[in-house]
């Protein structure tokens, strides 16, 4: 029986995480790599931990209590976790288990000094490192002390920080078990950490070494600042030598102590240059073995490196696969589409199949490869110009990459050019009938899709959808549609640039585009005000909506109809859903729940509208915007006429004002068309999923979201699916939420962060991009989930990003601040449409601004002040 409780490190395979935990598995793998030295030792397996837990019947009740506690209730977590630790440490280790451990100590040296280290089954994983969540004890001497510290390691599975970390990661306490690594102690001259990729920028070609004297605990605990070496292609390219005043050393009888370092040694490097380069070579060997960048703990003993731990660096953003060894520069699609959250595999593959350009996936996000465009000087200038107008941070990041002469090759100008240069007039007339015709063409195409898809099932459905995707792309790339979009954007740019030059006025187009016609997204926000008008006179309906959290979505509208005035309210909501029910937050991901599927999402916004507005607000808002735009037009034209050559300037401006009002609203329609089609596709695919569930192929409908379109087609054809494959996809998707997608990503893995090169804002202001003119003060409401909105008149919405689904909130706020966005992204367009001062692209706005703080938004100049 005893053999299952203890395994020698050299017997351990890295795949045996369930037996020896993450740390033990990695150490077993390390000990097998040629040229890598790992201190000898053994693992006390998870079987031993389970044996200990079984000794205490009350532990199950304590774990039940712990799983019910809110992870934010720190006092309750602290109390319950401390009780569980005391329980585990109080368990007497059974004789056979004690015997297995002491026999292993006899083989490795009973009175030697050891490091006793926890190794949980949910640590050092590719998707979650859990670094520092459990405990390590150094220089433990003698069997009695080692057994005691093994018990402490078991108990450390329930430290307050480990419990909270697991709860926030959605990991059940019962599914995690604790092994313990017992390793011969190393008494190093120097120790530290090696990252085989730059942990800050993500660059996989750059390694960093942190080094200090004595045991590595001095660095890990923050006792000293380490020497830091940066190595690229086998050469040290940067170094910082710190004054290392203290070190941690082992004591002869066990334990450790801090000691002062001799003043003459304090500023000496802990490693020679040759040692640094040799260490990085060892790190590259370890990285190659595990197949991903590593965070490695090392010790130097007599000029020989020993590796005491290696774990994956889980914070790095993955690199899109290119299939070659060339340099690539990738632009984030999510930052353009206002959806930087991860997408599920079905969502990614459908977007790839319907997009106008090739899309590359990494970390659950989509990227476009801009390398070829950047390599051609003319295309590069056009790309930088268009990107810079939309998001200056992306332009700055691209310029940072281009400044490195050797990264992007320079190719001759050839082939099609980039986007039209700014200010170039699109070759179409300023004719509202063009927009009307385009909208009608889109509606007809969607109606045909809805009609033709009804009879399609099984493999025939997928053949039909592939044809539908081609029609989808044909509609998207309709030259007339593209010209109409560009006409509106270019007229905006012309007005802003030219009126600033002629009149000294910033962002004049913001007022001139108020209440522009044919904007389906701004109409969506106003239409929900009309729904509130229907509901407001019925107190029972309002009361019902306030208690709606307890009602399932599929029963919501039926239950609503049963209260006084509810039938009328239901009809108003149904009518709204018929027109806009395909929309939702993150709508470019087909797997996201649509408003039609989850109508209760709209309830908080409807209630805000009932509370904050008077009847008829929608019509008044639209008319007020139209009047402001007219007044602005009259003002601008009269001031222009007073200038030298004023009649010509006024005539030119009038032509551009007419042009922008004709076309700028249409900017929102193609996205509406895409999302309308997506909902048709989704309903057909879910019906297919329901048939798979009925046939026992899948446990639940939404499992299809974790398959690509082609994989789902294969499952429908074969009626076979690997449940473990779907579970791995679910785990990966969950892990992607912890990653922050960069605006620009290189094939070296470097996340290039742009900066605003400006000095026109007050000290301490948060800099962003001005997208809708005006200045407003108010209470900041930091809202990350539209379904949790609770807004009062005059509030300023602060959020990570907004897509069209957020526009119903815009009618009730006074200003907007987002972390992501550009001049022509949806939030900016709708903010201008409603006349809301707005600043977008404010890095970390939702963390730097606290909910409830008073802030001042400078929408004309592009910065936000936090007020005292």
GROMACS .gro file of C-alpha atoms in nm, residues 93 227 277 280 339 370 479 510 639 718 739 787 863:
model
   13
   93UNK     CA    1  -0.045   1.093   1.026
  227UNK     CA    2   2.003   4.261  -1.032
  277UNK     CA    3   2.400   3.386  -2.088
  280UNK     CA    4   1.928   3.171  -2.038
  339UNK     CA    5  -1.558   4.364  -2.818
  370UNK     CA    6  -0.109   4.424  -4.126
  479UNK     CA    7  -1.909   4.895  -5.351
  510UNK     CA    8  -2.015   6.672  -3.362
  639UNK     CA    9  -1.934   8.312  -3.989
  718UNK     CA   10  -2.103   1.167  -3.772
  739UNK     CA   11  -0.580   3.796  -2.061
  787UNK     CA   12  -2.775   4.441  -1.720
  863UNK     CA   13  -0.931   6.422  -2.132
   0.00000   0.00000   0.00000
